[in-house]
mmCIF file with all atom_site columns, C-alpha atoms in Angstrom:
data_model
loop_
_atom_site.group_PDB
_atom_site.id
_atom_site.type_symbol
_atom_site.label_atom_id
_atom_site.label_alt_id
_atom_site.label_comp_id
_atom_site.label_asym_id
_atom_site.label_entity_id
_atom_site.label_seq_id
_atom_site.pdbx_PDB_ins_code
_atom_site.Cartn_x
_atom_site.Cartn_y
_atom_site.Cartn_z
_atom_site.occupancy
_atom_site.B_iso_or_equiv
_atom_site.pdbx_formal_charge
_atom_site.auth_seq_id
_atom_site.auth_comp_id
_atom_site.auth_asym_id
_atom_site.auth_atom_id
_atom_site.pdbx_PDB_model_num
ATOM 1   C CA . MET A 1 1   ? 13.286  -17.843 25.330 1.00 0.00 ? 1   MET A CA 1
ATOM 2   C CA . LEU A 1 2   ? 13.832  -19.376 21.899 1.00 0.00 ? 2   LEU A CA 1
ATOM 3   C CA . LEU A 1 3   ? 12.734  -22.960 21.542 1.00 0.00 ? 3   LEU A CA 1
ATOM 4   C CA . LYS A 1 4   ? 14.891  -25.572 19.885 1.00 0.00 ? 4   LYS A CA 1
ATOM 5   C CA . SER A 1 5   ? 13.963  -26.512 16.375 1.00 0.00 ? 5   SER A CA 1
ATOM 6   C CA . SER A 1 6   ? 13.732  -29.944 14.853 1.00 0.00 ? 6   SER A CA 1
ATOM 7   C CA . PRO A 1 7   ? 17.071  -31.210 13.513 1.00 0.00 ? 7   PRO A CA 1
ATOM 8   C CA . GLN A 1 8   ? 17.262  -29.265 10.269 1.00 0.00 ? 8   GLN A CA 1
ATOM 9   C CA . ALA A 1 9   ? 20.276  -27.508 8.806  1.00 0.00 ? 9   ALA A CA 1
ATOM 10  C CA . ALA A 1 10  ? 20.592  -23.738 9.258  1.00 0.00 ? 10  ALA A CA 1
ATOM 11  C CA . SER A 1 11  ? 17.000  -23.005 10.256 1.00 0.00 ? 11  SER A CA 1
ATOM 12  C CA . LEU A 1 12  ? 16.261  -19.458 11.371 1.00 0.00 ? 12  LEU A CA 1
ATOM 13  C CA . VAL A 1 13  ? 15.689  -20.751 14.899 1.00 0.00 ? 13  VAL A CA 1
ATOM 14  C CA . GLU A 1 14  ? 19.143  -22.322 15.011 1.00 0.00 ? 14  GLU A CA 1
ATOM 15  C CA . ILE A 1 15  ? 20.749  -19.215 13.542 1.00 0.00 ? 15  ILE A CA 1
ATOM 16  C CA . ALA A 1 16  ? 18.968  -16.973 16.038 1.00 0.00 ? 16  ALA A CA 1
ATOM 17  C CA . GLN A 1 17  ? 20.103  -19.241 18.870 1.00 0.00 ? 17  GLN A CA 1
ATOM 18  C CA . ARG A 1 18  ? 23.685  -19.036 17.650 1.00 0.00 ? 18  ARG A CA 1
ATOM 19  C CA . TYR A 1 19  ? 23.566  -15.253 17.602 1.00 0.00 ? 19  TYR A CA 1
ATOM 20  C CA . SER A 1 20  ? 21.903  -15.212 21.022 1.00 0.00 ? 20  SER A CA 1
ATOM 21  C CA . GLN A 1 21  ? 24.777  -17.260 22.438 1.00 0.00 ? 21  GLN A CA 1
ATOM 22  C CA . SER A 1 22  ? 27.229  -14.611 21.193 1.00 0.00 ? 22  SER A CA 1
ATOM 23  C CA . TYR A 1 23  ? 25.267  -11.804 22.854 1.00 0.00 ? 23  TYR A CA 1
ATOM 24  C CA . PRO A 1 24  ? 26.652  -11.851 26.440 1.00 0.00 ? 24  PRO A CA 1
ATOM 25  C CA . GLY A 1 25  ? 29.630  -9.505  26.746 1.00 0.00 ? 25  GLY A CA 1
ATOM 26  C CA . SER A 1 26  ? 29.243  -8.259  23.163 1.00 0.00 ? 26  SER A CA 1
ATOM 27  C CA . PRO A 1 27  ? 28.840  -4.718  21.798 1.00 0.00 ? 27  PRO A CA 1
ATOM 28  C CA . ALA A 1 28  ? 25.187  -5.642  21.232 1.00 0.00 ? 28  ALA A CA 1
ATOM 29  C CA . GLU A 1 29  ? 24.691  -6.217  24.961 1.00 0.00 ? 29  GLU A CA 1
ATOM 30  C CA . GLN A 1 30  ? 26.308  -2.866  25.724 1.00 0.00 ? 30  GLN A CA 1
ATOM 31  C CA . TYR A 1 31  ? 24.051  -1.107  23.232 1.00 0.00 ? 31  TYR A CA 1
ATOM 32  C CA . ILE A 1 32  ? 20.844  -2.748  24.482 1.00 0.00 ? 32  ILE A CA 1
ATOM 33  C CA . SER A 1 33  ? 21.803  -1.818  28.040 1.00 0.00 ? 33  SER A CA 1
ATOM 34  C CA . HIS A 1 34  ? 22.294  1.777   26.903 1.00 0.00 ? 34  HIS A CA 1
ATOM 35  C CA . ARG A 1 35  ? 18.786  1.721   25.421 1.00 0.00 ? 35  ARG A CA 1
ATOM 36  C CA . GLY A 1 36  ? 17.397  0.548   28.776 1.00 0.00 ? 36  GLY A CA 1
ATOM 37  C CA . LEU A 1 37  ? 16.263  -2.841  27.483 1.00 0.00 ? 37  LEU A CA 1
ATOM 38  C CA . ALA A 1 38  ? 18.695  -5.205  29.221 1.00 0.00 ? 38  ALA A CA 1
ATOM 39  C CA . SER A 1 39  ? 15.930  -6.994  31.135 1.00 0.00 ? 39  SER A CA 1
ATOM 40  C CA . LEU A 1 40  ? 14.209  -7.945  27.868 1.00 0.00 ? 40  LEU A CA 1
ATOM 41  C CA . ALA A 1 41  ? 17.264  -9.253  26.019 1.00 0.00 ? 41  ALA A CA 1
ATOM 42  C CA . THR A 1 42  ? 16.553  -12.901 26.830 1.00 0.00 ? 42  THR A CA 1
ATOM 43  C CA . PRO A 1 43  ? 12.766  -13.018 26.240 1.00 0.00 ? 43  PRO A CA 1
ATOM 44  C CA . LEU A 1 44  ? 13.152  -11.062 22.997 1.00 0.00 ? 44  LEU A CA 1
ATOM 45  C CA . GLY A 1 45  ? 16.086  -13.201 21.867 1.00 0.00 ? 45  GLY A CA 1
ATOM 46  C CA . PHE A 1 46  ? 18.506  -10.388 21.014 1.00 0.00 ? 46  PHE A CA 1
ATOM 47  C CA . GLY A 1 47  ? 21.745  -11.627 19.511 1.00 0.00 ? 47  GLY A CA 1
ATOM 48  C CA . TYR A 1 48  ? 25.105  -10.560 18.133 1.00 0.00 ? 48  TYR A CA 1
ATOM 49  C CA . VAL A 1 49  ? 26.480  -11.584 14.747 1.00 0.00 ? 49  VAL A CA 1
ATOM 50  C CA . GLU A 1 50  ? 29.964  -12.650 15.779 1.00 0.00 ? 50  GLU A CA 1
ATOM 51  C CA . HIS A 1 51  ? 30.098  -15.684 13.483 1.00 0.00 ? 51  HIS A CA 1
ATOM 52  C CA . PRO A 1 52  ? 27.748  -15.058 10.537 1.00 0.00 ? 52  PRO A CA 1
ATOM 53  C CA . ALA A 1 53  ? 25.684  -17.896 9.147  1.00 0.00 ? 53  ALA A CA 1
ATOM 54  C CA . THR A 1 54  ? 26.149  -18.643 5.453  1.00 0.00 ? 54  THR A CA 1
ATOM 55  C CA . GLY A 1 55  ? 24.716  -15.719 3.503  1.00 0.00 ? 55  GLY A CA 1
ATOM 56  C CA . HIS A 1 56  ? 24.799  -13.419 6.537  1.00 0.00 ? 56  HIS A CA 1
ATOM 57  C CA . GLU A 1 57  ? 28.369  -12.218 6.084  1.00 0.00 ? 57  GLU A CA 1
ATOM 58  C CA . LYS A 1 58  ? 27.327  -8.600  5.473  1.00 0.00 ? 58  LYS A CA 1
ATOM 59  C CA . HIS A 1 59  ? 25.623  -8.569  8.887  1.00 0.00 ? 59  HIS A CA 1
ATOM 60  C CA . LEU A 1 60  ? 28.884  -9.206  10.756 1.00 0.00 ? 60  LEU A CA 1
ATOM 61  C CA . GLY A 1 61  ? 29.090  -7.157  13.944 1.00 0.00 ? 61  GLY A CA 1
ATOM 62  C CA . ARG A 1 62  ? 25.416  -6.190  13.981 1.00 0.00 ? 62  ARG A CA 1
ATOM 63  C CA . LEU A 1 63  ? 22.710  -6.634  16.575 1.00 0.00 ? 63  LEU A CA 1
ATOM 64  C CA . ALA A 1 64  ? 20.372  -9.480  15.577 1.00 0.00 ? 64  ALA A CA 1
ATOM 65  C CA . ILE A 1 65  ? 16.660  -8.945  16.248 1.00 0.00 ? 65  ILE A CA 1
ATOM 66  C CA . PRO A 1 66  ? 14.525  -12.068 15.770 1.00 0.00 ? 66  PRO A CA 1
ATOM 67  C CA . TYR A 1 67  ? 10.819  -11.814 15.013 1.00 0.00 ? 67  TYR A CA 1
ATOM 68  C CA . ILE A 1 68  ? 9.591   -14.572 17.310 1.00 0.00 ? 68  ILE A CA 1
ATOM 69  C CA . ARG A 1 69  ? 6.304   -16.414 16.861 1.00 0.00 ? 69  ARG A CA 1
ATOM 70  C CA . PRO A 1 70  ? 4.715   -17.125 20.268 1.00 0.00 ? 70  PRO A CA 1
ATOM 71  C CA . ALA A 1 71  ? 3.742   -20.682 19.288 1.00 0.00 ? 71  ALA A CA 1
ATOM 72  C CA . GLY A 1 72  ? 7.417   -21.667 19.191 1.00 0.00 ? 72  GLY A CA 1
ATOM 73  C CA . GLY A 1 73  ? 8.589   -24.830 17.479 1.00 0.00 ? 73  GLY A CA 1
ATOM 74  C CA . GLU A 1 74  ? 10.714  -25.160 14.379 1.00 0.00 ? 74  GLU A CA 1
ATOM 75  C CA . HIS A 1 75  ? 9.136   -22.053 12.830 1.00 0.00 ? 75  HIS A CA 1
ATOM 76  C CA . ALA A 1 76  ? 9.478   -19.931 15.991 1.00 0.00 ? 76  ALA A CA 1
ATOM 77  C CA . VAL A 1 77  ? 11.527  -17.282 14.166 1.00 0.00 ? 77  VAL A CA 1
ATOM 78  C CA . ALA A 1 78  ? 9.659   -15.612 11.317 1.00 0.00 ? 78  ALA A CA 1
ATOM 79  C CA . THR A 1 79  ? 12.610  -13.484 10.217 1.00 0.00 ? 79  THR A CA 1
ATOM 80  C CA . LEU A 1 80  ? 15.670  -11.637 11.464 1.00 0.00 ? 80  LEU A CA 1
ATOM 81  C CA . ARG A 1 81  ? 16.596  -7.987  11.224 1.00 0.00 ? 81  ARG A CA 1
ATOM 82  C CA . PHE A 1 82  ? 20.060  -6.612  11.807 1.00 0.00 ? 82  PHE A CA 1
ATOM 83  C CA . ARG A 1 83  ? 20.888  -3.223  13.312 1.00 0.00 ? 83  ARG A CA 1
ATOM 84  C CA . CYS A 1 84  ? 24.144  -1.323  12.985 1.00 0.00 ? 84  CYS A CA 1
ATOM 85  C CA . ILE A 1 85  ? 25.913  -0.904  16.326 1.00 0.00 ? 85  ILE A CA 1
ATOM 86  C CA . THR A 1 86  ? 29.283  0.263   14.979 1.00 0.00 ? 86  THR A CA 1
ATOM 87  C CA . GLU A 1 87  ? 30.888  2.361   17.697 1.00 0.00 ? 87  GLU A CA 1
ATOM 88  C CA . ALA A 1 88  ? 31.712  5.271   15.380 1.00 0.00 ? 88  ALA A CA 1
ATOM 89  C CA . CYS A 1 89  ? 28.031  5.495   14.421 1.00 0.00 ? 89  CYS A CA 1
ATOM 90  C CA . LEU A 1 90  ? 26.819  5.476   18.034 1.00 0.00 ? 90  LEU A CA 1
ATOM 91  C CA . LYS A 1 91  ? 29.489  7.378   19.947 1.00 0.00 ? 91  LYS A CA 1
ATOM 92  C CA . HIS A 1 92  ? 31.534  10.554  19.721 1.00 0.00 ? 92  HIS A CA 1
ATOM 93  C CA . PRO A 1 93  ? 35.326  10.223  19.412 1.00 0.00 ? 93  PRO A CA 1
ATOM 94  C CA . ASP A 1 94  ? 35.588  10.772  23.183 1.00 0.00 ? 94  ASP A CA 1
ATOM 95  C CA . GLY A 1 95  ? 33.458  7.674   23.798 1.00 0.00 ? 95  GLY A CA 1
ATOM 96  C CA . THR A 1 96  ? 30.251  9.415   24.877 1.00 0.00 ? 96  THR A CA 1
ATOM 97  C CA . TRP A 1 97  ? 26.971  8.338   23.298 1.00 0.00 ? 97  TRP A CA 1
ATOM 98  C CA . ARG A 1 98  ? 25.590  10.450  20.467 1.00 0.00 ? 98  ARG A CA 1
ATOM 99  C CA . ASP A 1 99  ? 22.115  11.951  20.921 1.00 0.00 ? 99  ASP A CA 1
ATOM 100 C CA . GLU A 1 100 ? 21.572  11.354  17.205 1.00 0.00 ? 100 GLU A CA 1
ATOM 101 C CA . GLU A 1 101 ? 23.257  8.333   15.670 1.00 0.00 ? 101 GLU A CA 1
ATOM 102 C CA . LEU A 1 102 ? 25.410  8.920   12.602 1.00 0.00 ? 102 LEU A CA 1
ATOM 103 C CA . HIS A 1 103 ? 25.090  6.234   9.925  1.00 0.00 ? 103 HIS A CA 1
ATOM 104 C CA . GLU A 1 104 ? 26.940  7.297   6.782  1.00 0.00 ? 104 GLU A CA 1
ATOM 105 C CA . GLY A 1 105 ? 27.232  5.157   3.679  1.00 0.00 ? 105 GLY A CA 1
ATOM 106 C CA . HIS A 1 106 ? 25.054  2.362   5.039  1.00 0.00 ? 106 HIS A CA 1
ATOM 107 C CA . GLY A 1 107 ? 21.567  1.727   6.350  1.00 0.00 ? 107 GLY A CA 1
ATOM 108 C CA . LYS A 1 108 ? 20.804  1.552   10.051 1.00 0.00 ? 108 LYS A CA 1
ATOM 109 C CA . TYR A 1 109 ? 18.860  -1.689  9.487  1.00 0.00 ? 109 TYR A CA 1
ATOM 110 C CA . GLN A 1 110 ? 19.281  -4.667  7.190  1.00 0.00 ? 110 GLN A CA 1
ATOM 111 C CA . SER A 1 111 ? 16.734  -7.396  6.470  1.00 0.00 ? 111 SER A CA 1
ATOM 112 C CA . LEU A 1 112 ? 16.956  -10.866 4.992  1.00 0.00 ? 112 LEU A CA 1
ATOM 113 C CA . PRO A 1 113 ? 16.511  -11.106 1.207  1.00 0.00 ? 113 PRO A CA 1
ATOM 114 C CA . GLY A 1 114 ? 12.870  -11.385 0.216  1.00 0.00 ? 114 GLY A CA 1
ATOM 115 C CA . SER A 1 115 ? 11.587  -10.342 3.628  1.00 0.00 ? 115 SER A CA 1
ATOM 116 C CA . LYS A 1 116 ? 8.074   -8.896  3.712  1.00 0.00 ? 116 LYS A CA 1
ATOM 117 C CA . PRO A 1 117 ? 6.693   -6.456  6.305  1.00 0.00 ? 117 PRO A CA 1
ATOM 118 C CA . LEU A 1 118 ? 5.862   -8.335  9.495  1.00 0.00 ? 118 LEU A CA 1
ATOM 119 C CA . LEU A 1 119 ? 4.568   -7.399  12.927 1.00 0.00 ? 119 LEU A CA 1
ATOM 120 C CA . TYR A 1 120 ? 7.118   -7.467  15.738 1.00 0.00 ? 120 TYR A CA 1
ATOM 121 C CA . ASN A 1 121 ? 6.411   -8.914  19.193 1.00 0.00 ? 121 ASN A CA 1
ATOM 122 C CA . THR A 1 122 ? 3.228   -10.713 18.164 1.00 0.00 ? 122 THR A CA 1
ATOM 123 C CA . ARG A 1 123 ? 3.113   -12.412 21.561 1.00 0.00 ? 123 ARG A CA 1
ATOM 124 C CA . ALA A 1 124 ? 1.478   -9.149  22.699 1.00 0.00 ? 124 ALA A CA 1
ATOM 125 C CA . LEU A 1 125 ? -1.579  -10.110 20.645 1.00 0.00 ? 125 LEU A CA 1
ATOM 126 C CA . ILE A 1 126 ? -2.304  -13.184 22.754 1.00 0.00 ? 126 ILE A CA 1
ATOM 127 C CA . LYS A 1 127 ? -2.035  -11.496 26.140 1.00 0.00 ? 127 LYS A CA 1
ATOM 128 C CA . PRO A 1 128 ? -5.427  -10.991 27.823 1.00 0.00 ? 128 PRO A CA 1
ATOM 129 C CA . SER A 1 129 ? -5.801  -7.214  27.793 1.00 0.00 ? 129 SER A CA 1
ATOM 130 C CA . ARG A 1 130 ? -8.419  -4.613  26.958 1.00 0.00 ? 130 ARG A CA 1
ATOM 131 C CA . TYR A 1 131 ? -5.736  -2.375  25.434 1.00 0.00 ? 131 TYR A CA 1
ATOM 132 C CA . LEU A 1 132 ? -2.768  -2.746  23.102 1.00 0.00 ? 132 LEU A CA 1
ATOM 133 C CA . GLY A 1 133 ? 0.041   -0.522  21.913 1.00 0.00 ? 133 GLY A CA 1
ATOM 134 C CA . LEU A 1 134 ? 1.277   0.040   18.363 1.00 0.00 ? 134 LEU A CA 1
ATOM 135 C CA . SER A 1 135 ? 4.698   1.544   17.783 1.00 0.00 ? 135 SER A CA 1
ATOM 136 C CA . GLU A 1 136 ? 7.035   2.288   14.914 1.00 0.00 ? 136 GLU A CA 1
ATOM 137 C CA . GLY A 1 137 ? 9.933   -0.082  15.451 1.00 0.00 ? 137 GLY A CA 1
ATOM 138 C CA . GLU A 1 138 ? 11.162  -2.843  17.701 1.00 0.00 ? 138 GLU A CA 1
ATOM 139 C CA . PHE A 1 139 ? 12.778  -0.817  20.495 1.00 0.00 ? 139 PHE A CA 1
ATOM 140 C CA . ASP A 1 140 ? 9.695   1.318   21.088 1.00 0.00 ? 140 ASP A CA 1
ATOM 141 C CA . ALA A 1 141 ? 7.549   -1.814  21.324 1.00 0.00 ? 141 ALA A CA 1
ATOM 142 C CA . ALA A 1 142 ? 9.979   -3.324  23.821 1.00 0.00 ? 142 ALA A CA 1
ATOM 143 C CA . SER A 1 143 ? 10.066  -0.108  25.862 1.00 0.00 ? 143 SER A CA 1
ATOM 144 C CA . ALA A 1 144 ? 6.274   -0.048  26.166 1.00 0.00 ? 144 ALA A CA 1
ATOM 145 C CA . GLU A 1 145 ? 6.393   -3.638  27.398 1.00 0.00 ? 145 GLU A CA 1
ATOM 146 C CA . LEU A 1 146 ? 8.489   -2.374  30.332 1.00 0.00 ? 146 LEU A CA 1
ATOM 147 C CA . ALA A 1 147 ? 5.385   -0.410  31.327 1.00 0.00 ? 147 ALA A CA 1
ATOM 148 C CA . ASP A 1 148 ? 3.239   -3.559  31.114 1.00 0.00 ? 148 ASP A CA 1
ATOM 149 C CA . ILE A 1 149 ? 1.546   -2.303  27.962 1.00 0.00 ? 149 ILE A CA 1
ATOM 150 C CA . PRO A 1 150 ? 1.388   -5.171  25.425 1.00 0.00 ? 150 PRO A CA 1
ATOM 151 C CA . THR A 1 151 ? 2.783   -3.544  22.287 1.00 0.00 ? 151 THR A CA 1
ATOM 152 C CA . VAL A 1 152 ? 3.359   -4.595  18.702 1.00 0.00 ? 152 VAL A CA 1
ATOM 153 C CA . GLY A 1 153 ? 5.969   -2.982  16.489 1.00 0.00 ? 153 GLY A CA 1
ATOM 154 C CA . VAL A 1 154 ? 4.973   -2.131  12.936 1.00 0.00 ? 154 VAL A CA 1
ATOM 155 C CA . PRO A 1 155 ? 7.136   -1.264  9.932  1.00 0.00 ? 155 PRO A CA 1
ATOM 156 C CA . GLY A 1 156 ? 5.646   2.206   9.422  1.00 0.00 ? 156 GLY A CA 1
ATOM 157 C CA . VAL A 1 157 ? 3.073   3.615   7.038  1.00 0.00 ? 157 VAL A CA 1
ATOM 158 C CA . SER A 1 158 ? 4.535   2.089   3.887  1.00 0.00 ? 158 SER A CA 1
ATOM 159 C CA . GLY A 1 159 ? 4.850   -1.332  5.494  1.00 0.00 ? 159 GLY A CA 1
ATOM 160 C CA . TRP A 1 160 ? 1.293   -1.710  6.769  1.00 0.00 ? 160 TRP A CA 1
ATOM 161 C CA . ARG A 1 161 ? -0.746  -4.464  5.132  1.00 0.00 ? 161 ARG A CA 1
ATOM 162 C CA . ASP A 1 162 ? -4.517  -4.978  4.949  1.00 0.00 ? 162 ASP A CA 1
ATOM 163 C CA . HIS A 1 163 ? -4.324  -8.321  6.718  1.00 0.00 ? 163 HIS A CA 1
ATOM 164 C CA . PHE A 1 164 ? -2.894  -6.616  9.823  1.00 0.00 ? 164 PHE A CA 1
ATOM 165 C CA . ASP A 1 165 ? -6.207  -4.827  10.536 1.00 0.00 ? 165 ASP A CA 1
ATOM 166 C CA . PRO A 1 166 ? -8.319  -7.640  12.057 1.00 0.00 ? 166 PRO A CA 1
ATOM 167 C CA . ALA A 1 167 ? -5.738  -8.407  14.745 1.00 0.00 ? 167 ALA A CA 1
ATOM 168 C CA . PHE A 1 168 ? -6.379  -5.015  16.380 1.00 0.00 ? 168 PHE A CA 1
ATOM 169 C CA . LEU A 1 169 ? -10.153 -4.653  16.098 1.00 0.00 ? 169 LEU A CA 1
ATOM 170 C CA . GLY A 1 170 ? -11.105 -6.542  19.255 1.00 0.00 ? 170 GLY A CA 1
ATOM 171 C CA . TYR A 1 171 ? -9.418  -4.188  21.710 1.00 0.00 ? 171 TYR A CA 1
ATOM 172 C CA . GLU A 1 172 ? -11.162 -1.445  23.642 1.00 0.00 ? 172 GLU A CA 1
ATOM 173 C CA . VAL A 1 173 ? -8.209  0.862   22.987 1.00 0.00 ? 173 VAL A CA 1
ATOM 174 C CA . VAL A 1 174 ? -5.210  0.720   20.664 1.00 0.00 ? 174 VAL A CA 1
ATOM 175 C CA . PHE A 1 175 ? -2.563  3.240   21.704 1.00 0.00 ? 175 PHE A CA 1
ATOM 176 C CA . ALA A 1 176 ? -0.731  4.526   18.632 1.00 0.00 ? 176 ALA A CA 1
ATOM 177 C CA . PHE A 1 177 ? 2.685   5.629   19.878 1.00 0.00 ? 177 PHE A CA 1
ATOM 178 C CA . THR A 1 178 ? 4.086   8.189   17.490 1.00 0.00 ? 178 THR A CA 1
ATOM 179 C CA . ASP A 1 179 ? 7.232   10.266  17.143 1.00 0.00 ? 179 ASP A CA 1
ATOM 180 C CA . GLY A 1 180 ? 6.725   13.992  16.880 1.00 0.00 ? 180 GLY A CA 1
ATOM 181 C CA . ASP A 1 181 ? 7.671   14.163  13.208 1.00 0.00 ? 181 ASP A CA 1
ATOM 182 C CA . GLU A 1 182 ? 5.916   14.060  9.845  1.00 0.00 ? 182 GLU A CA 1
ATOM 183 C CA . PRO A 1 183 ? 6.230   10.276  9.344  1.00 0.00 ? 183 PRO A CA 1
ATOM 184 C CA . GLY A 1 184 ? 4.804   9.811   12.834 1.00 0.00 ? 184 GLY A CA 1
ATOM 185 C CA . GLU A 1 185 ? 1.790   11.970  12.023 1.00 0.00 ? 185 GLU A CA 1
ATOM 186 C CA . LYS A 1 186 ? 1.203   10.025  8.822  1.00 0.00 ? 186 LYS A CA 1
ATOM 187 C CA . PHE A 1 187 ? 1.450   6.803   10.813 1.00 0.00 ? 187 PHE A CA 1
ATOM 188 C CA . VAL A 1 188 ? -1.302  7.889   13.217 1.00 0.00 ? 188 VAL A CA 1
ATOM 189 C CA . HIS A 1 189 ? -3.556  9.208   10.459 1.00 0.00 ? 189 HIS A CA 1
ATOM 190 C CA . MET A 1 190 ? -3.214  5.946   8.560  1.00 0.00 ? 190 MET A CA 1
ATOM 191 C CA . LEU A 1 191 ? -4.094  3.902   11.643 1.00 0.00 ? 191 LEU A CA 1
ATOM 192 C CA . ALA A 1 192 ? -7.057  6.130   12.529 1.00 0.00 ? 192 ALA A CA 1
ATOM 193 C CA . GLU A 1 193 ? -8.520  5.603   9.061  1.00 0.00 ? 193 GLU A CA 1
ATOM 194 C CA . ARG A 1 194 ? -8.316  1.833   9.451  1.00 0.00 ? 194 ARG A CA 1
ATOM 195 C CA . LEU A 1 195 ? -8.937  1.207   13.156 1.00 0.00 ? 195 LEU A CA 1
ATOM 196 C CA . PRO A 1 196 ? -11.839 2.870   15.023 1.00 0.00 ? 196 PRO A CA 1
ATOM 197 C CA . ASN A 1 197 ? -10.281 2.196   18.437 1.00 0.00 ? 197 ASN A CA 1
ATOM 198 C CA . VAL A 1 198 ? -7.020  4.118   17.920 1.00 0.00 ? 198 VAL A CA 1
ATOM 199 C CA . VAL A 1 199 ? -5.933  6.657   20.547 1.00 0.00 ? 199 VAL A CA 1
ATOM 200 C CA . PRO A 1 200 ? -2.847  8.692   19.518 1.00 0.00 ? 200 PRO A CA 1
ATOM 201 C CA . ILE A 1 201 ? -0.091  8.993   22.127 1.00 0.00 ? 201 ILE A CA 1
ATOM 202 C CA . GLU A 1 202 ? 2.311   11.616  20.830 1.00 0.00 ? 202 GLU A CA 1
ATOM 203 C CA . PHE A 1 203 ? 5.824   12.446  21.953 1.00 0.00 ? 203 PHE A CA 1
ATOM 204 C CA . GLY A 1 204 ? 7.761   15.618  21.280 1.00 0.00 ? 204 GLY A CA 1
ATOM 205 C CA . LYS A 1 205 ? 10.104  16.116  18.370 1.00 0.00 ? 205 LYS A CA 1
ATOM 206 C CA . LYS A 1 206 ? 13.218  13.959  18.506 1.00 0.00 ? 206 LYS A CA 1
ATOM 207 C CA . SER A 1 207 ? 11.517  11.784  21.100 1.00 0.00 ? 207 SER A CA 1
ATOM 208 C CA . ASP A 1 208 ? 9.880   8.368   21.093 1.00 0.00 ? 208 ASP A CA 1
ATOM 209 C CA . VAL A 1 209 ? 8.693   5.667   23.480 1.00 0.00 ? 209 VAL A CA 1
ATOM 210 C CA . ASN A 1 210 ? 12.208  4.447   24.225 1.00 0.00 ? 210 ASN A CA 1
ATOM 211 C CA . LYS A 1 211 ? 13.581  7.888   25.073 1.00 0.00 ? 211 LYS A CA 1
ATOM 212 C CA . PHE A 1 212 ? 10.482  8.763   27.112 1.00 0.00 ? 212 PHE A CA 1
ATOM 213 C CA . VAL A 1 213 ? 10.653  5.607   29.222 1.00 0.00 ? 213 VAL A CA 1
ATOM 214 C CA . ASN A 1 214 ? 14.399  6.011   29.774 1.00 0.00 ? 214 ASN A CA 1
ATOM 215 C CA . GLU A 1 215 ? 13.968  9.623   30.880 1.00 0.00 ? 215 GLU A CA 1
ATOM 216 C CA . HIS A 1 216 ? 10.756  9.387   32.903 1.00 0.00 ? 216 HIS A CA 1
ATOM 217 C CA . GLY A 1 217 ? 10.292  5.715   33.742 1.00 0.00 ? 217 GLY A CA 1
ATOM 218 C CA . PRO A 1 218 ? 7.707   3.066   32.781 1.00 0.00 ? 218 PRO A CA 1
ATOM 219 C CA . ARG A 1 219 ? 5.035   4.398   35.140 1.00 0.00 ? 219 ARG A CA 1
ATOM 220 C CA . ALA A 1 220 ? 5.122   7.772   33.382 1.00 0.00 ? 220 ALA A CA 1
ATOM 221 C CA . LEU A 1 221 ? 4.182   6.041   30.135 1.00 0.00 ? 221 LEU A CA 1
ATOM 222 C CA . ARG A 1 222 ? 1.217   4.372   31.818 1.00 0.00 ? 222 ARG A CA 1
ATOM 223 C CA . GLU A 1 223 ? 0.148   7.749   33.178 1.00 0.00 ? 223 GLU A CA 1
ATOM 224 C CA . LYS A 1 224 ? 0.476   9.279   29.716 1.00 0.00 ? 224 LYS A CA 1
ATOM 225 C CA . CYS A 1 225 ? -1.864  6.566   28.426 1.00 0.00 ? 225 CYS A CA 1
ATOM 226 C CA . GLY A 1 226 ? -4.363  7.152   31.242 1.00 0.00 ? 226 GLY A CA 1
ATOM 227 C CA . LEU A 1 227 ? -3.712  3.747   32.795 1.00 0.00 ? 227 LEU A CA 1
ATOM 228 C CA . GLU A 1 228 ? -2.649  5.088   36.216 1.00 0.00 ? 228 GLU A CA 1
#
């Protein structure tokens, strides 16, 4: 749950709260439910840009994903990302969900100006655990959390930064969840070069943590990681 900020104008915490209040009953809620993440909407602070904050006009109608700092307070939200959930991009003309989303003429994600690569779901780093998950993207990190695997989302190979390394060195095992594609392979190879405790957990082509958990259930992911 997002914490209230000190009384300052248009802080990221206040903006994230505003978007979170617009989430119930919105297209964003429908989309998150479709992705199997409805139970995490509140703790992860998902929102809907119904009334854009100043400077956020281009994000109108998008899902808002806050990067929440576990310490809370007036700096509880490190940044916001915005995901396209336009119906034509997600569904066929008959209203059924597309297996592969179709985003033409625009990016699937938008970030705030000047944003730098950050880790998503950093609260996972303060949970007492001998293992941790690393995934490409926010939804895969959230899906692994459904299996009680503390998981951090990373911005991919190009977004990794040297100062990320120390946060992962104290774990017995770091599960590197990877898609079955070339970028996924590069992601795992990059992590293995930097972290001696990495164990690759690969999924088939056109699959990922989110799809796997939705199809097979959270326990199946734990079994795949050797935790059951």
